[in-house]
mmCIF file of C-alpha atoms and ligand atoms in Angstrom:
data_model
loop_
_atom_site.group_PDB
_atom_site.id
_atom_site.type_symbol
_atom_site.label_atom_id
_atom_site.label_comp_id
_atom_site.label_asym_id
_atom_site.label_seq_id
_atom_site.Cartn_x
_atom_site.Cartn_y
_atom_site.Cartn_z
ATOM 1 C CA MET M 693 36.392 9.384 28.892
ATOM 2 C CA ARG M 694 38.211 10.823 31.848
ATOM 3 C CA ASP M 695 36.511 10.806 35.168
ATOM 4 C CA PRO M 696 36.085 14.496 36.078
ATOM 5 C CA ARG M 697 36.995 13.650 39.672
ATOM 6 C CA ASP M 698 40.435 12.746 38.354
ATOM 7 C CA HIS M 699 41.156 16.097 36.715
ATOM 8 C CA HIS M 700 43.583 17.131 39.452
ATOM 9 C CA ASP M 701 45.581 13.933 39.264
ATOM 10 C CA PRO M 702 48.876 14.728 37.498
ATOM 11 C CA GLY M 703 50.065 11.113 37.563
ATOM 12 C CA PRO M 704 50.628 9.224 34.331
ATOM 13 C CA ALA M 705 47.275 8.856 32.580
ATOM 14 C CA MET M 706 46.165 5.301 31.988
ATOM 15 C CA PRO M 707 42.625 5.696 30.671
ATOM 16 C CA GLU M 708 41.815 2.014 30.420
ATOM 17 C CA ARG M 709 42.580 1.582 34.116
ATOM 18 C CA ARG M 710 40.695 4.713 35.095
ATOM 19 C CA SER M 711 37.544 3.545 33.394
ATOM 20 C CA VAL M 712 37.778 0.195 35.102
ATOM 21 C CA LEU M 713 38.358 1.815 38.479
ATOM 22 C CA LYS M 714 35.187 3.856 38.054
ATOM 23 C CA ALA M 715 33.280 0.624 38.162
ATOM 24 C CA GLY M 716 34.356 0.405 41.766
ATOM 25 C CA VAL M 717 35.291 -2.439 43.963
ATOM 26 C CA ALA M 718 33.114 -5.017 42.252
ATOM 27 C CA LEU M 719 35.513 -5.205 39.324
ATOM 28 C CA ALA M 720 38.639 -5.013 41.387
ATOM 29 C CA ALA M 721 38.757 -8.779 41.668
ATOM 30 C CA ALA M 722 40.920 -8.949 38.545
ATOM 31 C CA PRO M 723 44.595 -8.077 39.102
ATOM 32 C CA LEU M 724 44.407 -4.857 37.137
ATOM 33 C CA LEU M 725 46.874 -2.692 38.980
ATOM 34 C CA ALA M 726 50.554 -3.309 38.609
ATOM 35 C CA GLY M 727 52.148 -4.239 41.882
ATOM 36 C CA VAL M 728 49.017 -5.620 43.524
ATOM 37 C CA ALA M 729 49.082 -9.323 44.080
ATOM 38 C CA ALA M 730 45.960 -11.095 42.939
ATOM 39 C CA ARG M 731 45.460 -12.264 46.525
ATOM 40 C CA ALA M 732 45.166 -8.675 47.696
ATOM 41 C CA ASP M 733 42.515 -8.076 45.077
ATOM 42 C CA ALA M 734 40.293 -10.864 46.281
ATOM 43 C CA ALA M 735 36.828 -9.635 47.165
ATOM 44 C CA PRO M 736 36.966 -8.409 50.764
ATOM 45 C CA LYS M 737 34.667 -9.607 53.479
ATOM 46 C CA PRO M 738 32.201 -6.841 54.286
ATOM 47 C CA VAL M 739 32.850 -5.064 57.556
ATOM 48 C CA ASP M 740 30.213 -3.327 59.622
ATOM 49 C CA VAL M 741 31.553 0.197 59.925
ATOM 50 C CA GLY M 742 28.495 1.608 61.650
ATOM 51 C CA GLY M 743 30.283 1.178 64.966
ATOM 52 C CA PRO M 744 33.819 0.658 66.230
ATOM 53 C CA PHE M 745 35.257 -2.614 64.994
ATOM 54 C CA SER M 746 38.237 -4.759 65.714
ATOM 55 C CA THR M 747 41.056 -5.452 63.258
ATOM 56 C CA ARG M 748 44.106 -7.697 63.250
ATOM 57 C CA ALA M 749 47.405 -5.899 63.780
ATOM 58 C CA PHE M 750 51.074 -6.469 64.505
ATOM 59 C CA GLY M 751 52.395 -4.633 67.520
ATOM 60 C CA SER M 752 54.276 -4.721 70.763
ATOM 61 C CA ALA M 753 52.876 -4.952 74.276
ATOM 62 C CA SER M 754 56.018 -3.551 75.938
ATOM 63 C CA ALA M 755 59.299 -1.803 75.113
ATOM 64 C CA SER M 756 61.282 -5.013 75.445
ATOM 65 C CA GLY M 757 58.837 -7.398 73.855
ATOM 66 C CA PRO M 758 58.809 -8.561 70.255
ATOM 67 C CA LEU M 759 55.994 -7.563 67.948
ATOM 68 C CA GLY M 760 53.222 -10.086 67.570
ATOM 69 C CA PRO M 761 49.655 -10.377 66.340
ATOM 70 C CA LEU M 762 47.015 -8.548 68.342
ATOM 71 C CA GLN M 763 43.568 -7.012 67.838
ATOM 72 C CA VAL M 764 43.025 -3.261 67.898
ATOM 73 C CA LYS M 765 39.871 -1.210 67.757
ATOM 74 C CA ARG M 766 39.121 1.114 64.852
ATOM 75 C CA ARG M 767 36.532 3.843 65.106
ATOM 76 C CA ALA M 768 33.213 3.757 63.278
ATOM 77 C CA LEU M 769 33.394 5.219 59.787
ATOM 78 C CA GLY M 770 32.494 8.915 60.103
ATOM 79 C CA PRO M 771 31.041 11.013 57.277
ATOM 80 C CA HIS M 772 34.508 12.255 56.230
ATOM 81 C CA ASP M 773 36.319 8.954 56.799
ATOM 82 C CA VAL M 774 37.780 6.357 54.481
ATOM 83 C CA LEU M 775 38.065 2.668 55.389
ATOM 84 C CA LEU M 776 41.268 1.196 53.994
ATOM 85 C CA ASP M 777 42.203 -2.443 53.635
ATOM 86 C CA VAL M 778 45.958 -2.179 54.144
ATOM 87 C CA LEU M 779 48.020 -3.769 51.379
ATOM 88 C CA TYR M 780 51.554 -2.617 52.177
ATOM 89 C CA CYS M 781 53.340 -0.823 54.991
ATOM 90 C CA GLY M 782 56.974 0.284 55.000
ATOM 91 C CA ILE M 783 59.203 -0.136 58.052
ATOM 92 C CA CYS M 784 60.655 3.201 59.120
ATOM 93 C CA HIS M 785 63.377 3.515 61.738
ATOM 94 C CA SER M 786 60.907 5.627 63.741
ATOM 95 C CA ASP M 787 58.723 2.530 64.072
ATOM 96 C CA ILE M 788 61.569 0.832 65.920
ATOM 97 C CA HIS M 789 62.332 3.834 68.136
ATOM 98 C CA GLN M 790 58.664 4.102 69.080
ATOM 99 C CA ALA M 791 57.989 0.382 69.567
ATOM 100 C CA ARG M 792 61.030 0.214 71.857
ATOM 101 C CA ASP M 793 60.144 3.449 73.677
ATOM 102 C CA GLU M 794 63.489 5.040 72.785
ATOM 103 C CA TRP M 795 62.337 8.672 72.547
ATOM 104 C CA SER M 796 62.232 10.311 75.963
ATOM 105 C CA ALA M 797 60.268 13.266 74.584
ATOM 106 C CA LEU M 798 57.665 11.006 73.006
ATOM 107 C CA PRO M 799 56.970 8.124 75.395
ATOM 108 C CA THR M 800 55.233 5.088 73.961
ATOM 109 C CA ALA M 801 51.713 4.074 74.943
ATOM 110 C CA PHE M 802 51.346 0.299 74.772
ATOM 111 C CA PRO M 803 50.183 -1.672 72.950
ATOM 112 C CA CYS M 804 52.041 0.025 70.120
ATOM 113 C CA VAL M 805 51.161 -0.686 66.485
ATOM 114 C CA PRO M 806 53.711 1.145 64.314
ATOM 115 C CA GLY M 807 53.568 1.879 60.602
ATOM 116 C CA HIS M 808 53.270 5.188 58.758
ATOM 117 C CA GLU M 809 54.067 4.280 55.176
ATOM 118 C CA VAL M 810 50.716 2.744 54.379
ATOM 119 C CA ILE M 811 49.119 1.811 51.077
ATOM 120 C CA GLY M 812 45.584 0.462 51.120
ATOM 121 C CA ARG M 813 42.551 -0.178 49.035
ATOM 122 C CA VAL M 814 39.469 1.871 49.848
ATOM 123 C CA GLN M 815 36.709 -0.473 51.009
ATOM 124 C CA ALA M 816 34.124 2.059 52.075
ATOM 125 C CA VAL M 817 33.738 5.806 52.375
ATOM 126 C CA GLY M 818 31.655 8.042 54.624
ATOM 127 C CA GLY M 819 28.680 9.920 53.183
ATOM 128 C CA ALA M 820 30.522 13.244 52.811
ATOM 129 C CA VAL M 821 33.684 11.861 51.213
ATOM 130 C CA THR M 822 34.439 13.295 47.758
ATOM 131 C CA LYS M 823 38.104 12.406 47.230
ATOM 132 C CA PHE M 824 37.767 8.593 47.155
ATOM 133 C CA LYS M 825 35.409 5.834 46.209
ATOM 134 C CA ALA M 826 35.472 2.127 46.920
ATOM 135 C CA GLY M 827 38.244 0.396 44.979
ATOM 136 C CA ASP M 828 40.583 3.408 44.863
ATOM 137 C CA ILE M 829 44.106 3.126 46.225
ATOM 138 C CA GLY M 830 44.998 5.492 49.058
ATOM 139 C CA GLY M 831 48.142 6.205 51.040
ATOM 140 C CA VAL M 832 48.578 7.217 54.668
ATOM 141 C CA GLY M 833 51.787 8.807 55.878
ATOM 142 C CA CYS M 834 52.817 10.023 59.308
ATOM 143 C CA MET M 835 49.708 12.043 60.218
ATOM 144 C CA VAL M 836 46.019 11.223 60.384
ATOM 145 C CA ASP M 837 44.628 14.473 61.781
ATOM 146 C CA SER M 838 45.415 18.014 62.903
ATOM 147 C CA CYS M 839 43.439 20.940 64.307
ATOM 148 C CA GLY M 840 42.744 22.283 60.814
ATOM 149 C CA THR M 841 42.375 25.880 62.035
ATOM 150 C CA CYS M 842 45.791 27.115 63.198
ATOM 151 C CA GLU M 843 48.210 29.187 61.137
ATOM 152 C CA SER M 844 50.271 26.122 60.188
ATOM 153 C CA CYS M 845 47.282 23.998 59.200
ATOM 154 C CA LEU M 846 45.838 26.827 57.113
ATOM 155 C CA ALA M 847 49.202 27.084 55.334
ATOM 156 C CA ASP M 848 49.203 23.333 54.457
ATOM 157 C CA ARG M 849 51.793 22.576 57.104
ATOM 158 C CA GLU M 850 49.768 20.203 59.263
ATOM 159 C CA GLN M 851 53.016 18.610 60.451
ATOM 160 C CA ASN M 852 53.743 21.853 62.311
ATOM 161 C CA CYS M 853 50.200 22.213 63.722
ATOM 162 C CA VAL M 854 50.541 24.486 66.768
ATOM 163 C CA ASN M 855 47.900 22.434 68.560
ATOM 164 C CA GLY M 856 49.761 19.236 67.752
ATOM 165 C CA ALA M 857 49.213 17.043 64.709
ATOM 166 C CA THR M 858 47.751 13.603 65.341
ATOM 167 C CA PHE M 859 50.396 11.165 64.241
ATOM 168 C CA THR M 860 49.504 7.853 62.666
ATOM 169 C CA TYR M 861 50.554 5.880 65.730
ATOM 170 C CA ASN M 862 51.147 6.599 69.403
ATOM 171 C CA SER M 863 49.286 9.889 69.275
ATOM 172 C CA PRO M 864 46.125 10.944 71.135
ATOM 173 C CA ASP M 865 43.273 10.409 68.680
ATOM 174 C CA ARG M 866 41.148 13.548 68.360
ATOM 175 C CA ALA M 867 38.158 11.426 67.382
ATOM 176 C CA THR M 868 38.218 8.757 70.112
ATOM 177 C CA GLY M 869 40.495 10.057 72.865
ATOM 178 C CA GLU M 870 42.486 6.823 72.701
ATOM 179 C CA HIS M 871 45.904 6.536 71.087
ATOM 180 C CA THR M 872 46.341 5.892 67.388
ATOM 181 C CA PHE M 873 47.442 2.611 65.840
ATOM 182 C CA GLY M 874 49.496 2.534 62.661
ATOM 183 C CA GLY M 875 49.627 0.580 59.461
ATOM 184 C CA TYR M 876 50.973 -2.763 60.680
ATOM 185 C CA SER M 877 47.310 -3.723 60.663
ATOM 186 C CA GLU M 878 44.728 -5.012 58.255
ATOM 187 C CA ARG M 879 42.292 -2.112 58.343
ATOM 188 C CA MET M 880 42.439 1.594 59.096
ATOM 189 C CA VAL M 881 39.870 4.374 59.318
ATOM 190 C CA VAL M 882 41.328 7.738 58.332
ATOM 191 C CA SER M 883 39.855 11.137 57.509
ATOM 192 C CA GLU M 884 39.941 11.632 53.732
ATOM 193 C CA ARG M 885 41.866 14.878 54.259
ATOM 194 C CA PHE M 886 44.836 12.781 55.383
ATOM 195 C CA VAL M 887 44.661 10.101 52.709
ATOM 196 C CA ILE M 888 46.936 10.559 49.687
ATOM 197 C CA ARG M 889 45.742 9.625 46.198
ATOM 198 C CA ILE M 890 48.052 7.023 44.660
ATOM 199 C CA PRO M 891 48.293 7.496 40.890
ATOM 200 C CA PRO M 892 47.075 4.584 38.739
ATOM 201 C CA GLY M 893 49.863 2.286 37.623
ATOM 202 C CA ALA M 894 52.140 3.058 40.587
ATOM 203 C CA ASP M 895 54.227 0.192 41.958
ATOM 204 C CA LEU M 896 52.320 0.087 45.238
ATOM 205 C CA ALA M 897 54.818 -1.656 47.513
ATOM 206 C CA ALA M 898 57.698 0.560 46.343
ATOM 207 C CA THR M 899 55.539 3.682 46.624
ATOM 208 C CA ALA M 900 54.752 3.107 50.324
ATOM 209 C CA PRO M 901 58.117 4.478 51.551
ATOM 210 C CA LEU M 902 57.467 7.786 49.796
ATOM 211 C CA LEU M 903 54.851 8.511 52.461
ATOM 212 C CA CYS M 904 57.499 9.043 55.140
ATOM 213 C CA ALA M 905 61.016 8.671 53.702
ATOM 214 C CA GLY M 906 60.017 10.438 50.468
ATOM 215 C CA ILE M 907 58.251 13.451 51.942
ATOM 216 C CA THR M 908 60.817 13.804 54.730
ATOM 217 C CA THR M 909 63.629 14.330 52.231
ATOM 218 C CA PHE M 910 61.579 16.081 49.502
ATOM 219 C CA SER M 911 60.283 18.805 51.817
ATOM 220 C CA PRO M 912 63.700 20.283 52.730
ATOM 221 C CA MET M 913 64.744 20.197 49.060
ATOM 222 C CA GLN M 914 61.658 22.287 48.301
ATOM 223 C CA HIS M 915 62.039 24.642 51.249
ATOM 224 C CA TRP M 916 65.754 25.266 50.690
ATOM 225 C CA LYS M 917 65.171 25.326 46.918
ATOM 226 C CA LEU M 918 67.699 22.738 45.842
ATOM 227 C CA GLY M 919 68.318 23.342 42.147
ATOM 228 C CA PRO M 920 70.340 21.995 39.221
ATOM 229 C CA ARG M 921 74.113 21.927 39.624
ATOM 230 C CA GLN M 922 73.892 22.793 43.304
ATOM 231 C CA ARG M 923 75.988 20.617 45.514
ATOM 232 C CA VAL M 924 74.040 18.582 48.051
ATOM 233 C CA GLY M 925 75.315 16.064 50.552
ATOM 234 C CA VAL M 926 73.194 13.206 51.873
ATOM 235 C CA ILE M 927 74.444 11.973 55.246
ATOM 236 C CA GLY M 928 73.494 8.351 55.853
ATOM 237 C CA LEU M 929 72.412 5.931 53.134
ATOM 238 C CA GLY M 930 69.452 4.051 54.540
ATOM 239 C CA GLY M 931 65.722 4.238 53.902
ATOM 240 C CA LEU M 932 65.592 8.042 53.900
ATOM 241 C CA GLY M 933 69.047 8.534 52.394
ATOM 242 C CA HIS M 934 68.546 6.352 49.342
ATOM 243 C CA ILE M 935 65.350 8.195 48.412
ATOM 244 C CA ALA M 936 67.059 11.537 49.095
ATOM 245 C CA VAL M 937 69.735 10.599 46.555
ATOM 246 C CA LYS M 938 67.119 9.723 43.922
ATOM 247 C CA LEU M 939 65.139 12.903 44.561
ATOM 248 C CA ALA M 940 68.220 15.138 44.475
ATOM 249 C CA ALA M 941 69.505 13.474 41.304
ATOM 250 C CA ALA M 942 66.088 14.057 39.686
ATOM 251 C CA ARG M 943 66.597 17.780 40.376
ATOM 252 C CA LYS M 944 69.973 17.530 38.610
ATOM 253 C CA ALA M 945 71.837 18.515 41.746
ATOM 254 C CA GLU M 946 75.341 17.157 42.310
ATOM 255 C CA VAL M 947 74.991 14.569 45.019
ATOM 256 C CA THR M 948 77.619 13.345 47.469
ATOM 257 C CA VAL M 949 76.737 10.546 49.878
ATOM 258 C CA PHE M 950 78.384 10.254 53.290
ATOM 259 C CA THR M 951 78.207 6.726 54.618
ATOM 260 C CA THR M 952 79.868 4.616 57.291
ATOM 261 C CA SER M 953 79.386 1.433 55.220
ATOM 262 C CA PRO M 954 82.111 0.710 52.637
ATOM 263 C CA GLY M 955 79.671 -1.755 51.062
ATOM 264 C CA LYS M 956 77.293 1.062 50.134
ATOM 265 C CA VAL M 957 79.746 3.164 48.100
ATOM 266 C CA ALA M 958 78.929 1.460 44.801
ATOM 267 C CA ASP M 959 75.204 1.614 45.572
ATOM 268 C CA ALA M 960 75.400 5.361 46.129
ATOM 269 C CA ARG M 961 76.590 5.819 42.552
ATOM 270 C CA ARG M 962 73.958 3.462 41.185
ATOM 271 C CA LEU M 963 71.288 5.488 42.985
ATOM 272 C CA GLY M 964 72.485 8.714 41.327
ATOM 273 C CA ALA M 965 75.279 10.172 43.474
ATOM 274 C CA GLN M 966 78.420 11.556 41.839
ATOM 275 C CA GLU M 967 80.528 10.615 44.800
ATOM 276 C CA ALA M 968 80.361 8.580 47.995
ATOM 277 C CA VAL M 969 82.612 9.352 50.926
ATOM 278 C CA LEU M 970 83.278 7.318 54.049
ATOM 279 C CA TRP M 971 82.981 9.319 57.267
ATOM 280 C CA SER M 972 86.364 7.955 58.273
ATOM 281 C CA ASP M 973 88.057 9.385 55.157
ATOM 282 C CA THR M 974 89.606 12.489 56.715
ATOM 283 C CA ASP M 975 91.350 13.485 53.468
ATOM 284 C CA ALA M 976 88.046 13.574 51.606
ATOM 285 C CA MET M 977 86.364 15.493 54.426
ATOM 286 C CA LYS M 978 89.161 18.081 54.238
ATOM 287 C CA ARG M 979 88.960 18.307 50.443
ATOM 288 C CA LEU M 980 85.196 18.900 50.593
ATOM 289 C CA ALA M 981 85.309 21.687 53.217
ATOM 290 C CA ASN M 982 83.149 24.767 52.459
ATOM 291 C CA ARG M 983 81.697 23.273 49.296
ATOM 292 C CA PHE M 984 78.080 22.311 49.935
ATOM 293 C CA ASP M 985 74.925 24.329 49.297
ATOM 294 C CA LEU M 986 72.815 21.948 51.345
ATOM 295 C CA LEU M 987 73.355 18.918 53.561
ATOM 296 C CA ILE M 988 70.547 16.586 54.583
ATOM 297 C CA SER M 989 71.267 14.366 57.558
ATOM 298 C CA THR M 990 69.142 11.231 57.550
ATOM 299 C CA VAL M 991 71.018 9.366 60.295
ATOM 300 C CA PRO M 992 68.500 8.289 62.953
ATOM 301 C CA GLU M 993 70.986 8.624 65.817
ATOM 302 C CA THR M 994 73.079 11.541 67.052
ATOM 303 C CA TYR M 995 76.728 11.889 66.091
ATOM 304 C CA PRO M 996 79.279 14.714 66.222
ATOM 305 C CA MET M 997 77.973 17.146 63.604
ATOM 306 C CA GLN M 998 80.731 19.732 63.376
ATOM 307 C CA PRO M 999 82.797 17.782 60.778
ATOM 308 C CA PHE M 1000 79.743 18.053 58.500
ATOM 309 C CA MET M 1001 78.976 21.683 59.333
ATOM 310 C CA ASP M 1002 82.530 22.361 58.131
ATOM 311 C CA LEU M 1003 81.523 21.109 54.671
ATOM 312 C CA LEU M 1004 78.901 23.836 54.212
ATOM 313 C CA LYS M 1005 79.507 26.960 52.151
ATOM 314 C CA LEU M 1006 78.987 30.410 53.648
ATOM 315 C CA ASP M 1007 75.279 30.821 54.555
ATOM 316 C CA ALA M 1008 74.465 27.221 53.746
ATOM 317 C CA THR M 1009 72.326 24.884 55.845
ATOM 318 C CA LEU M 1010 72.519 21.388 57.246
ATOM 319 C CA VAL M 1011 68.993 20.043 57.687
ATOM 320 C CA ASN M 1012 68.613 17.290 60.249
ATOM 321 C CA VAL M 1013 65.676 15.019 59.462
ATOM 322 C CA GLY M 1014 66.969 11.858 61.117
ATOM 323 C CA ALA M 1015 68.038 12.293 64.734
ATOM 324 C CA LEU M 1016 65.196 13.342 67.006
ATOM 325 C CA ASN M 1017 67.130 13.450 70.250
ATOM 326 C CA GLN M 1018 69.834 15.667 71.768
ATOM 327 C CA LEU M 1019 72.223 16.776 69.007
ATOM 328 C CA GLN M 1020 75.900 16.853 69.744
ATOM 329 C CA GLY M 1021 79.280 18.208 68.829
ATOM 330 C CA LEU M 1022 78.654 21.678 67.426
ATOM 331 C CA ASN M 1023 81.159 24.520 67.535
ATOM 332 C CA GLY M 1024 79.598 27.981 67.923
ATOM 333 C CA MET M 1025 82.592 29.822 66.544
ATOM 334 C CA ALA M 1026 82.771 27.701 63.375
ATOM 335 C CA LEU M 1027 79.059 28.260 62.734
ATOM 336 C CA ALA M 1028 79.332 32.006 63.349
ATOM 337 C CA PHE M 1029 82.348 32.588 61.140
ATOM 338 C CA GLY M 1030 80.744 30.741 58.238
ATOM 339 C CA ARG M 1031 77.246 32.088 59.022
ATOM 340 C CA LYS M 1032 76.117 28.483 58.759
ATOM 341 C CA SER M 1033 72.748 27.134 59.802
ATOM 342 C CA LEU M 1034 71.637 23.941 61.421
ATOM 343 C CA ALA M 1035 67.943 23.332 60.759
ATOM 344 C CA GLY M 1036 65.409 20.640 61.461
ATOM 345 C CA SER M 1037 62.518 19.475 59.322
ATOM 346 C CA VAL M 1038 59.837 16.907 59.958
ATOM 347 C CA ILE M 1039 57.952 15.156 57.139
ATOM 348 C CA GLY M 1040 55.802 17.641 55.178
ATOM 349 C CA GLY M 1041 52.197 18.738 54.853
ATOM 350 C CA ILE M 1042 49.491 16.694 53.181
ATOM 351 C CA ALA M 1043 49.519 18.781 49.984
ATOM 352 C CA GLU M 1044 53.287 18.408 49.745
ATOM 353 C CA THR M 1045 53.020 14.667 50.413
ATOM 354 C CA GLN M 1046 50.594 14.408 47.493
ATOM 355 C CA GLU M 1047 53.090 16.433 45.478
ATOM 356 C CA VAL M 1048 56.018 14.091 46.126
ATOM 357 C CA VAL M 1049 53.905 11.012 45.370
ATOM 358 C CA ASP M 1050 52.783 12.527 42.049
ATOM 359 C CA TYR M 1051 56.304 13.805 41.299
ATOM 360 C CA CYS M 1052 57.757 10.329 41.812
ATOM 361 C CA ALA M 1053 55.006 8.586 39.840
ATOM 362 C CA ALA M 1054 55.634 10.878 36.875
ATOM 363 C CA ARG M 1055 59.379 10.138 36.974
ATOM 364 C CA ASN M 1056 59.211 6.470 37.973
ATOM 365 C CA ILE M 1057 61.054 7.190 41.228
ATOM 366 C CA LYS M 1058 60.418 4.547 43.843
ATOM 367 C CA ALA M 1059 62.080 3.001 46.840
ATOM 368 C CA ASP M 1060 64.396 -0.005 46.624
ATOM 369 C CA ILE M 1061 62.515 -2.446 48.780
ATOM 370 C CA GLU M 1062 62.591 -5.899 50.284
ATOM 371 C CA LEU M 1063 59.068 -7.261 50.669
ATOM 372 C CA ILE M 1064 58.426 -9.286 53.833
ATOM 373 C CA ARG M 1065 55.546 -11.040 55.564
ATOM 374 C CA PRO M 1066 54.150 -9.627 58.816
ATOM 375 C CA ASP M 1067 55.691 -12.410 60.886
ATOM 376 C CA ASP M 1068 59.153 -11.387 59.614
ATOM 377 C CA VAL M 1069 58.855 -7.955 61.199
ATOM 378 C CA ASN M 1070 61.010 -8.683 64.276
ATOM 379 C CA ARG M 1071 63.846 -9.971 62.122
ATOM 380 C CA ALA M 1072 63.469 -6.937 59.874
ATOM 381 C CA PHE M 1073 63.745 -4.585 62.887
ATOM 382 C CA GLU M 1074 67.045 -6.226 63.840
ATOM 383 C CA ARG M 1075 68.350 -5.895 60.310
ATOM 384 C CA VAL M 1076 67.380 -2.200 60.142
ATOM 385 C CA VAL M 1077 69.226 -1.534 63.415
ATOM 386 C CA ASN M 1078 72.249 -3.396 62.001
ATOM 387 C CA LYS M 1079 72.068 -1.321 58.770
ATOM 388 C CA ASP M 1080 71.417 -4.513 56.851
ATOM 389 C CA VAL M 1081 68.645 -3.381 54.535
ATOM 390 C CA ARG M 1082 68.794 -2.263 50.893
ATOM 391 C CA TYR M 1083 66.963 0.010 51.441
ATOM 392 C CA ARG M 1084 63.472 -0.335 52.874
ATOM 393 C CA PHE M 1085 61.528 -3.257 54.232
ATOM 394 C CA VAL M 1086 57.893 -3.214 53.194
ATOM 395 C CA ILE M 1087 55.390 -5.509 54.864
ATOM 396 C CA ASP M 1088 53.050 -7.324 52.508
ATOM 397 C CA VAL M 1089 50.219 -6.912 55.002
ATOM 398 C CA ALA M 1090 47.685 -8.856 52.959
ATOM 399 C CA SER M 1091 50.000 -11.889 52.980
ATOM 400 C CA GLY M 1092 49.473 -12.207 56.730
ATOM 401 C CA LYS M 1093 45.721 -12.567 56.500
ATOM 402 C CA PRO M 1094 44.219 -15.933 57.201
ATOM 403 C CA ARG M 1095 43.141 -17.138 53.778
ATOM 404 C CA SER M 1096 39.550 -17.887 52.962
ATOM 405 C CA ALA M 1097 38.483 -21.381 51.861
ATOM 406 C CA THR M 1098 38.405 -20.394 48.189
ATOM 407 C CA GLU M 1099 41.887 -18.848 48.369
ATOM 408 C CA ARG M 1100 43.245 -22.014 49.905
ATOM 409 C CA GLY M 1101 41.765 -23.776 46.901
HETATM 410 ZN ZN1 ZN F 1441 59.001 7.385 59.200
HETATM 411 ZN ZN1 ZN F 1442 46.694 23.107 63.417
#
């Protein structure tokens, strides 16, 4: 029998798993969910959530320092809160920018614990929580709170909250007044409103990147209504770009990838692109002028944008989701004569984040990941900066926990 609380879950139905999950955390000791290591399913030590508590995390104490283990404080579990034991956390390029204090408009408060592609198991819920019960799997993306009353929040666009959304890390916490700590940590307390339901059967580690990279590229495709046979260009083939290609291909759009890495051309096709073009290929850039309905720029640094604006059709839009600093190299006359638009977009609302997670679960779309241990995070940061990742690092957070006597055998 289906659990009535699951009626709104459009993910692939797996009744035998649902009925087991209803039994709650007590039965979760068996490795029932695909993608969860048995170790992560081991019965958790109880935590007193009646007051603030300390949890192990990986973070940086200064802009120049490496990340290392540290303890951070989590707030007491409130009536609307969910306590998550973090299983997996993706490494987003934003994590690196923030940990290294590279955004002048968004200075970093130290210690900084990054991580906003978080998958965890619910260990406890507050008395008023209706969306989750112990044993469920929840996801946390880039936001953990917002005002809830402004025009944007009421329209399910918490990311555009006019009073400022509370981001998952390095953001003033509305509940405690301190700054938030992200998912490179063993436990998190998050309002249920900001926790995404992860459909049963999902590959948990490869689903984590959907919570930032997925929603960040899905949202502009929704807003600008990317449809079948439309021509879309994805600029940059990294964590965001590779998911953008998969999402655009799922919509049956014609996808062209623009990359600076000759080694990624074959990958672009494997991921679903019709064509991959090197930025340095001036002949191809000329041939593709005025042909695109939509361009999505996922490059996390600025670069001269006019050569790409020239690829847009009349009235078409280039959406920048990657570079969050001063943009460069735009020609006003070229934009005006083609009535072309340059737009920005940041993640998506919570409802839309749930939508992309469900959409991907139903179509078996997931990130291409490399799973690492928490103590590999500094090496992973270097490899991301050097574009040496295919295509997302995901931290197996549970693998960093000191093992109990029984687990050591
Ligand atoms: Zn991100
Ligand atoms: Zn708001």
